[in-house]
XYZ file of C-alpha atoms in Angstrom:
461
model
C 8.508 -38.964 -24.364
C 6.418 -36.716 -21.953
C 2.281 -36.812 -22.675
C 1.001 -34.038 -24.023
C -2.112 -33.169 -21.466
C -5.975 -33.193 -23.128
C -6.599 -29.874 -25.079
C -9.624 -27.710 -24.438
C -11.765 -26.663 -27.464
C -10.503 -24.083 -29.426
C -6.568 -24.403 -27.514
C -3.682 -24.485 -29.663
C -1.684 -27.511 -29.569
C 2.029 -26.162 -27.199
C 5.080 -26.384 -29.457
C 7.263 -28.839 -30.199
C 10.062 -30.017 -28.402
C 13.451 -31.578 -28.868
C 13.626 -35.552 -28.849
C 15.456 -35.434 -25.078
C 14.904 -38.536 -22.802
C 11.711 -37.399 -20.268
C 14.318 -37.686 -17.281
C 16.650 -34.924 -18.654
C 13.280 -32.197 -18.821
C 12.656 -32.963 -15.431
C 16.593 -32.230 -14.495
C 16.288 -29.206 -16.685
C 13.108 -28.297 -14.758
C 13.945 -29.024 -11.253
C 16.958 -26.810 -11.973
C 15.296 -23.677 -12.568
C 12.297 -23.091 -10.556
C 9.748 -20.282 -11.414
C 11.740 -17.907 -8.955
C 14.854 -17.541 -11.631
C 13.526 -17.346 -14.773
C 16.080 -14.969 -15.376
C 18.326 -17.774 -15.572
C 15.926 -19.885 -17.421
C 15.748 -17.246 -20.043
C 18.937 -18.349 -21.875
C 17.849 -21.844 -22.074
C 14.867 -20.474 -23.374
C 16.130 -18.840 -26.152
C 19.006 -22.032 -27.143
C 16.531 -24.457 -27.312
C 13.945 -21.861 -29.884
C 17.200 -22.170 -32.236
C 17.082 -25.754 -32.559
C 17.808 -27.382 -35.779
C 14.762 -28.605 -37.427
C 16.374 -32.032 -37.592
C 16.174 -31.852 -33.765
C 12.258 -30.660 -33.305
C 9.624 -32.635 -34.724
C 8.765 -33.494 -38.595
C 5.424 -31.793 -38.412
C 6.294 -28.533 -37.047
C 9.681 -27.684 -38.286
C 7.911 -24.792 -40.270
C 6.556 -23.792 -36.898
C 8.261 -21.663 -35.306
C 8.065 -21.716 -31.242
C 6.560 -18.789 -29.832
C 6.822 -19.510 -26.020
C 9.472 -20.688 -23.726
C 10.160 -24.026 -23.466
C 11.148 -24.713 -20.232
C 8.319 -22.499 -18.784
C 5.557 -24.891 -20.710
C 6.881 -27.482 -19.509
C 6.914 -26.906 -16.025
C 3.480 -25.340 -16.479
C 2.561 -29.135 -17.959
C 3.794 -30.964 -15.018
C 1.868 -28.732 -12.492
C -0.930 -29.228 -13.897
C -1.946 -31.299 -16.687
C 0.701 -34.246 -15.452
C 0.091 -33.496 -11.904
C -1.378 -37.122 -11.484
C 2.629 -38.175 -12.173
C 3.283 -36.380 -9.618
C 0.943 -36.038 -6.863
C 3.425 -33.824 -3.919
C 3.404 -30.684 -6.422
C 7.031 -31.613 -6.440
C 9.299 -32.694 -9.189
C 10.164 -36.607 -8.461
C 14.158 -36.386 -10.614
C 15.449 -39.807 -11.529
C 18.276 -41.116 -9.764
C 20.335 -41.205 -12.740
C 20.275 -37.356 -13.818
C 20.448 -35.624 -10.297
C 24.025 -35.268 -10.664
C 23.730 -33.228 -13.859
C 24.166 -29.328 -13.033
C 23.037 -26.555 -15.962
C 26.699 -26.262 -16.777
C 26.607 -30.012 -18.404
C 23.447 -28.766 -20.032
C 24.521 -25.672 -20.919
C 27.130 -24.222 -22.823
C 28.224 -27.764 -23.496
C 27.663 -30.064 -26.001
C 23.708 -31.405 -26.320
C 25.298 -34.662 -28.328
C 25.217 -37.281 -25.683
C 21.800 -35.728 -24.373
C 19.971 -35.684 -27.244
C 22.289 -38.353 -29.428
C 22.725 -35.862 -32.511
C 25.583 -34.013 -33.235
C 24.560 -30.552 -32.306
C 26.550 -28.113 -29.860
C 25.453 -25.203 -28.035
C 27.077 -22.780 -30.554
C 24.234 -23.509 -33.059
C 21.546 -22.782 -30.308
C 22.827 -19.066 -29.886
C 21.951 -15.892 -31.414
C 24.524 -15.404 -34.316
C 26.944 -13.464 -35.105
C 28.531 -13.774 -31.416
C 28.695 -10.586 -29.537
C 30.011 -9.522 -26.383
C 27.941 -7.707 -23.797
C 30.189 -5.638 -21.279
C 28.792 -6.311 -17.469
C 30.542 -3.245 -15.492
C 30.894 -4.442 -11.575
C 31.114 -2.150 -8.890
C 34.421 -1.154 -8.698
C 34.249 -0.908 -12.816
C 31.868 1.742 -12.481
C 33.535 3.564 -10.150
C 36.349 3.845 -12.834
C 34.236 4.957 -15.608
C 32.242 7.313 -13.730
C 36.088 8.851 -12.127
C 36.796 8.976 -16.065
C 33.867 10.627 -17.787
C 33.843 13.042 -14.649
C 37.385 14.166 -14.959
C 37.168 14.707 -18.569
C 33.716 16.516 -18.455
C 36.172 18.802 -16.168
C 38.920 19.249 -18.346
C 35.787 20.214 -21.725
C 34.783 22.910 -18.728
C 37.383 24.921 -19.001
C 37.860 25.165 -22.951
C 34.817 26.883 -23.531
C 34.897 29.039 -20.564
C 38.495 29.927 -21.043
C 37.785 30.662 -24.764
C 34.409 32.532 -24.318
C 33.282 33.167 -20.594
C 36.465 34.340 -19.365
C 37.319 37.428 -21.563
C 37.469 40.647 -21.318
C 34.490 42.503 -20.905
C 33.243 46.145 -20.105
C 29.643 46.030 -18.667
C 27.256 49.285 -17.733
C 24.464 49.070 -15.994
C 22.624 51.242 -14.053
C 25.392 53.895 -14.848
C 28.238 51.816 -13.171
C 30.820 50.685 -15.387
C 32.305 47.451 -13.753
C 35.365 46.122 -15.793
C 36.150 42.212 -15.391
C 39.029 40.484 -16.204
C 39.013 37.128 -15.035
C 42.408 35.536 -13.781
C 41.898 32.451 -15.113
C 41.527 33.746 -18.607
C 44.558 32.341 -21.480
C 42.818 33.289 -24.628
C 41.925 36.964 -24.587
C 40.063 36.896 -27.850
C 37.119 37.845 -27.118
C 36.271 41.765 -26.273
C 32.668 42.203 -25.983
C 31.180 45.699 -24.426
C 27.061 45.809 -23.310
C 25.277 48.731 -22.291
C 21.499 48.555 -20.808
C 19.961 51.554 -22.206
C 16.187 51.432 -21.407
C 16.161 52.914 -18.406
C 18.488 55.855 -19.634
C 15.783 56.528 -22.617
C 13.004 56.762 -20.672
C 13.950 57.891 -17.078
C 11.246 57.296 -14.745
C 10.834 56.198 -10.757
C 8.566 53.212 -11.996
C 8.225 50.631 -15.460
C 4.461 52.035 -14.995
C 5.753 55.522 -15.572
C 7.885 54.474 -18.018
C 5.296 53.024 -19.939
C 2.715 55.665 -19.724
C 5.666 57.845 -21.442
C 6.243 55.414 -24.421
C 2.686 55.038 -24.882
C 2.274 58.916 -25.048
C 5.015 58.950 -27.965
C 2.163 57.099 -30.277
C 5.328 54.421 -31.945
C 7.934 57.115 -32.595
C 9.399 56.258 -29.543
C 12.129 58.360 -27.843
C 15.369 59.164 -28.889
C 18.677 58.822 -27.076
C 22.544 58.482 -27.202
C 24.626 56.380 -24.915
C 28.314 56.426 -25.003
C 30.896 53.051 -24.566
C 34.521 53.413 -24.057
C 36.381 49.990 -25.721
C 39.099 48.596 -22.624
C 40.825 46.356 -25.336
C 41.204 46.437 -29.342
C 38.608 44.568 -31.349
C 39.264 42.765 -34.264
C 36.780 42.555 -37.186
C 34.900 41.406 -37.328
C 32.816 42.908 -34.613
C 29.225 41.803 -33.896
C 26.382 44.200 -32.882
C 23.534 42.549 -30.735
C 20.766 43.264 -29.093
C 19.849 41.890 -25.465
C 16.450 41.555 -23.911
C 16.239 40.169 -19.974
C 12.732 39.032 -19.004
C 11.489 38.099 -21.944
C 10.092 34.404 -21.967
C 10.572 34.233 -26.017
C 10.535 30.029 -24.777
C 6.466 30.692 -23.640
C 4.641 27.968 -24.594
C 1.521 29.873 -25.961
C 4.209 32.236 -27.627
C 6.147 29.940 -29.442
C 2.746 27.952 -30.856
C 1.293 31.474 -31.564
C 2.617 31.209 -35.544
C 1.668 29.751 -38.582
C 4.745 27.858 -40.248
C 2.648 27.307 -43.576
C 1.285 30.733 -43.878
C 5.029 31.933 -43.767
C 6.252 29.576 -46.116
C 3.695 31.086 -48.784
C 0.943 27.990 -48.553
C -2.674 28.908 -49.184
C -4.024 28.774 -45.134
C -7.677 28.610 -44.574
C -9.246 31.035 -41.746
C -9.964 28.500 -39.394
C -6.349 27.334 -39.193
C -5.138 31.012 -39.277
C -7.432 30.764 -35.922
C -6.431 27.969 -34.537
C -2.720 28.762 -34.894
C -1.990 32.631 -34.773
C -5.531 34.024 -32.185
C -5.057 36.155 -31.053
C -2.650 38.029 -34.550
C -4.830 35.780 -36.704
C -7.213 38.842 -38.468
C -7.141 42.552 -37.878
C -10.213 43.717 -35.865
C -11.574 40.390 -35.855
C -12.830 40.789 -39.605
C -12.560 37.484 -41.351
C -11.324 39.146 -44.752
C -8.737 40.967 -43.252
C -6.409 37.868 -42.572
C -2.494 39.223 -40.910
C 0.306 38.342 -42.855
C 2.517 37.054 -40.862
C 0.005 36.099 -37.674
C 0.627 35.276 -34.466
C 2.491 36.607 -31.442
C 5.357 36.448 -32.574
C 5.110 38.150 -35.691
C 3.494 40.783 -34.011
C 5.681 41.556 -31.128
C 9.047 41.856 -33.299
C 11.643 44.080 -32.359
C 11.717 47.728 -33.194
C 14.181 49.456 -31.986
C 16.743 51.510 -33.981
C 20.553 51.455 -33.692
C 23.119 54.295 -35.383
C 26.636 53.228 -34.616
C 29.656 55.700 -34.594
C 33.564 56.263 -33.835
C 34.930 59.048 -32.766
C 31.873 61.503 -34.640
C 32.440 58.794 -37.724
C 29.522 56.322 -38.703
C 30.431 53.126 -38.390
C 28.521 50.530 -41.375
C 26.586 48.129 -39.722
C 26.330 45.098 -42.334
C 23.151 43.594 -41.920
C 23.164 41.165 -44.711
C 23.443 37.213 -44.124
C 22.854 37.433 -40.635
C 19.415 34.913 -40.933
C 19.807 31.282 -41.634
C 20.268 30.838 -45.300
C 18.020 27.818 -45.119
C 15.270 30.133 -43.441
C 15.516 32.686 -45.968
C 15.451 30.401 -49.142
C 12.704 27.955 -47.624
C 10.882 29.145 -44.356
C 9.794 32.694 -45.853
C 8.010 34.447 -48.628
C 8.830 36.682 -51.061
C 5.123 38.286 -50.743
C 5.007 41.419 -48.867
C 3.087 41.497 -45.308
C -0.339 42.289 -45.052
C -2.317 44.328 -42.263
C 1.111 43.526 -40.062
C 1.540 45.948 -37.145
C -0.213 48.784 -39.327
C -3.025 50.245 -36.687
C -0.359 52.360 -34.124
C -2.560 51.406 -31.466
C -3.005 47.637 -31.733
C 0.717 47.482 -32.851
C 2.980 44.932 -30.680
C 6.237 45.851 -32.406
C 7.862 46.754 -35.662
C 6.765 46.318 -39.568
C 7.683 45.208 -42.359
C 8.336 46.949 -46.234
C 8.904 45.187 -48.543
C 9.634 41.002 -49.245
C 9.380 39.567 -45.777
C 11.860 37.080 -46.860
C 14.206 40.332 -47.766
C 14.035 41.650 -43.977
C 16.605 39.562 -42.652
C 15.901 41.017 -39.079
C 12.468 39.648 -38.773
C 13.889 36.276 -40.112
C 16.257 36.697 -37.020
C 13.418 37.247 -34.104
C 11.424 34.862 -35.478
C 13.804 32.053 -34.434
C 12.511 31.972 -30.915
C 15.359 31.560 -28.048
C 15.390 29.171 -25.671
C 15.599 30.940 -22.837
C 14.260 34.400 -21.115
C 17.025 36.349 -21.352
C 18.824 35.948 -25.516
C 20.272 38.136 -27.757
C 19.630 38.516 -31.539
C 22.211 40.246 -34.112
C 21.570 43.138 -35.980
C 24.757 43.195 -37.802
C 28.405 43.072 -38.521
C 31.140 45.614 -38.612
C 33.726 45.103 -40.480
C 36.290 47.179 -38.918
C 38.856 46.902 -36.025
C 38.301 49.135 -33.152
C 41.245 50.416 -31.500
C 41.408 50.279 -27.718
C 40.025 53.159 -25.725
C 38.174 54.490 -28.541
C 34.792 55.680 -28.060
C 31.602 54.205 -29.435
C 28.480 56.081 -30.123
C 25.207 54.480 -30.509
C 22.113 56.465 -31.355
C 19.000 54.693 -30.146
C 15.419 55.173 -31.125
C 13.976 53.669 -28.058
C 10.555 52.439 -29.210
C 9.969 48.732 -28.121
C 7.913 48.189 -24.996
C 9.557 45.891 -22.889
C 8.180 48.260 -19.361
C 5.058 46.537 -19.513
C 6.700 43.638 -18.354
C 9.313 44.631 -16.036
C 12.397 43.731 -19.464
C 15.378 44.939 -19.764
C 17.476 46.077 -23.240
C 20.828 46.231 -23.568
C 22.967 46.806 -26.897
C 26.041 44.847 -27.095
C 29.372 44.254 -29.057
C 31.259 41.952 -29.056
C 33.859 40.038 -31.169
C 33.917 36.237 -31.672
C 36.048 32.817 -30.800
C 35.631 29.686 -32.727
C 33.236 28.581 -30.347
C 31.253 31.992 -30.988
C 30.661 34.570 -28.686
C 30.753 34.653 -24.787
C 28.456 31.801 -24.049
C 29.049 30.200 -20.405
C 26.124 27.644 -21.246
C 28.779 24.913 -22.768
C 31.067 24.933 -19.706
C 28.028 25.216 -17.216
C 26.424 22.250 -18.661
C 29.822 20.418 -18.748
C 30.566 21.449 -15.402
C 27.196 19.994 -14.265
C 27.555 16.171 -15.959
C 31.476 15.886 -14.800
C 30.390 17.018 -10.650
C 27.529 14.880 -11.187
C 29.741 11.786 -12.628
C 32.056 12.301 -9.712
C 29.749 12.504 -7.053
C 27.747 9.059 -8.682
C 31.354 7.675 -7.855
C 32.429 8.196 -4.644
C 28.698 7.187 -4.000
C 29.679 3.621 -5.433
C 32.784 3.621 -3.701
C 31.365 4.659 -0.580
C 29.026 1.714 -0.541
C 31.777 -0.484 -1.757
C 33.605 0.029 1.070
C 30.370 -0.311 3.132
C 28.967 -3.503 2.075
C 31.989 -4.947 -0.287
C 30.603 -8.264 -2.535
C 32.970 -10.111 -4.546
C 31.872 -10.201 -8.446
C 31.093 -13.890 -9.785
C 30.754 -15.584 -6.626
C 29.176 -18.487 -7.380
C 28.141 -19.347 -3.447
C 25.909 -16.217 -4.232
C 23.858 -18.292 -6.621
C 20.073 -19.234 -5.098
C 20.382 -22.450 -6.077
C 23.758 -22.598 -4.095
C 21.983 -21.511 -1.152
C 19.507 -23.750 -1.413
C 22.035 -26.461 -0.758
């Protein structure tokens, strides 16, 4: 067998290695040089699953931490370097014909005179790692971009392509998509800031609101339905320009406060400033703090048909798992009740009974969302005429927003919602253009999978 080299004080004896004739390591060795240890890692790993009848008495408890074939090349640079003074391997006559392919996956038996084969070295139970070549991933790519395709137009045709009635600005614009096979979906939005509150500038606008002291200003708008709705029909709200995803805004909340848990000040701080006390007095804590709390939506909707009220149902339209375990059933305390520190609307009663607060208080991902305020359940016949009485009180000129009241009806993938068949429509061009890419450079610079002339050892030849 090889010599173990002298230890230094305090070093760790290396592990133990198989009982192989010293000529076969040096084959082993001078067949993977330090270059491909991505080769040598396989060996590697066979020979750390060695049978303990095939490592030595002492250690077979042991088990070996390092790589094998890496220690012992490190030995024969160094400590055995006298054995072989050109820095080169010197490999027996006998063994240079031996390739890694009679060392491994083949049998060890006539190497190491047991009755071991490689099947006992490997990781168990055997498993099958798929290697995709070139022209493979061309194929999977082609296949996960056409059917990313054919998911695009399922959502869109069931929800983004529908017919819808739009005013803004005093322009009624009616689309009707061609491409549209499922006409389920009737939804009708009207912007109605700007028609509450006429000004030349949000400034103006403002300065108007501000001079109504929260009552706000009252106004009708009018929408004529282009197709019949079914029930049930769903009345929303929309707000443009309104970063509800703000980092500061979403963080501006205290989770355990709402949930009825006994806060301290200083995390009411931490959490909610600047909505964390009213005035700045420490007794008078705000139940529920934070921005968000404080800058819920208070605008008023009365929804008729043809001089009839229509019900708006407003109940179950929260999570139920917000409203059983996210809220209180304590009433809010110095919440929005100075008019001129207010941000928004209040609260009477339960908070966890104000289902409409539970609603805004699910932030939205992205500036421009809606939030429902209820349900009707009634069909609306087509051309009739919807009137919506609107008590116009949120501020949303400060910041340049928009407001818009909408109805709509639903699909089984919800309501008109182009995000699904956007984002599919994104992966599937993105697949496809990842493959012609591939192909491209496979017809640039073709190489044949598995060539073993490819092999650095090959070369080296």
């Amino acid at each position: 067998m090889l010599q173990q080299p002298a230890l230094n004080a305090g070093q760790k004896p290396p592990p133990a290695f198989p009982h192989l004739p010293e000529e076969i390591w040096l084959r082993i060795a001078s067949l993977l040089p330090t270059k491909e240890w991505a080769r040598a890692s396989g060996a590697c790993r066979a020979l750390q699953q060695l049978q303990p009848e095939h490592m030595d008495i002492a250690t077979t408890s042991t088990r070996v931490s390092s790589c094998a074939l890496k220690w012992l090349m490190g030995r024969m640079g160094s400590a055995n370097s006298h054995l072989y003074p050109t820095g080169t391997l010197v490999v027996p006559a006998s063994v240079q014909h031996l390739e890694l392919s009679d060392f491994f996956p083949k049998s060890l038996e006539a190497l190491s005179k047991g009755t071991v084969v490689m099947g006992s070295y490997l990781m168990r139970p055997r498993f099958t790692e798929p290697l995709l070549g070139m022209w493979g991933s061309v194929e999977v790519l082609h296949f996960i971009g056409k059917r990313q395709f054919d998911l695009h137009g399922l959502p869109n045709v069931s929800t983004a392509n529908l017919t819808a009635l739009h005013i803004q600005d005093y322009d009624l614009c009616l689309h009707i998509p061609a491409r549209s096979t499922l006409r389920d979906v009737v939804e009708a939005s009207q912007r109605y800031d700007d028609i509450c509150l006429p000004g030349a500038t949000s400034l103006e606008q403002e300065q108007k609101l501000l001079q109504t002291n929260g009552t706000g200003s009252a106004c009708t708008v009018t929408v004529t339905v282009p197709r019949h709705m079914v029930a049930p029909v769903f009345l929303y709200y929309e707000l443009d320009n309104f970063y509800q995803n703000h980092r500061r805004y979403v963080n501006s909340r205290s989770d355990a406060q709402l949930r009825g848990a006994s806060v301290s000040s200083a995390s009411l701080h931490k959490s909610c400033d600047p909505q964390a006390t009213l005035n700045g007095s420490a007794a008078a804590i705000i139940e529920p703090c934070g921005l968000v709390a404080w800058s819920y939506f208070n605008d008023t909707f009365q929804v008729s048909l043809n001089g009839s009220a229509l019900v708006v149902d407003d109940a179950h339209i929260a999570w139920k798992t917000d409203i059983d375990k996210r809220f209180p059933s304590t009433p809010a305390v110095n919440f929005n009740t100075v008019p001129d520190l207010r941000g928004g609307g209040t609260i009477s009663g339960p908070i966890k009974a104000d289902e409409h607060f539970i609603v805004w208080m699910r932030t939205a991902a992205l500036r421009n969302f809606r939030k429902l305020l209820g349900r009707i359940d009634a069909d609306i016949p087509a051309g009739a005429s919807i009137t919506i009485d609107i008590q116009n009180r949120y501020n949303t000129y400060a910041f340049g927003g928009k407001k818009k009241v909408v109805l709509s009806t639903a699909s089984w993938l919800g309501g008109a919602n182009p995000f699904l068949g956007i984002a599919y429509f994104g992966v599937g061009g993105a697949s496809l253009a990842c493959a012609l890419a591939f192909l491209v450079l496979t017809w640039l610079s073709p190489r044949q999978a598995g060539d073993n002339s490819q092999l650095s050892w090959n070369k080296n030849k």
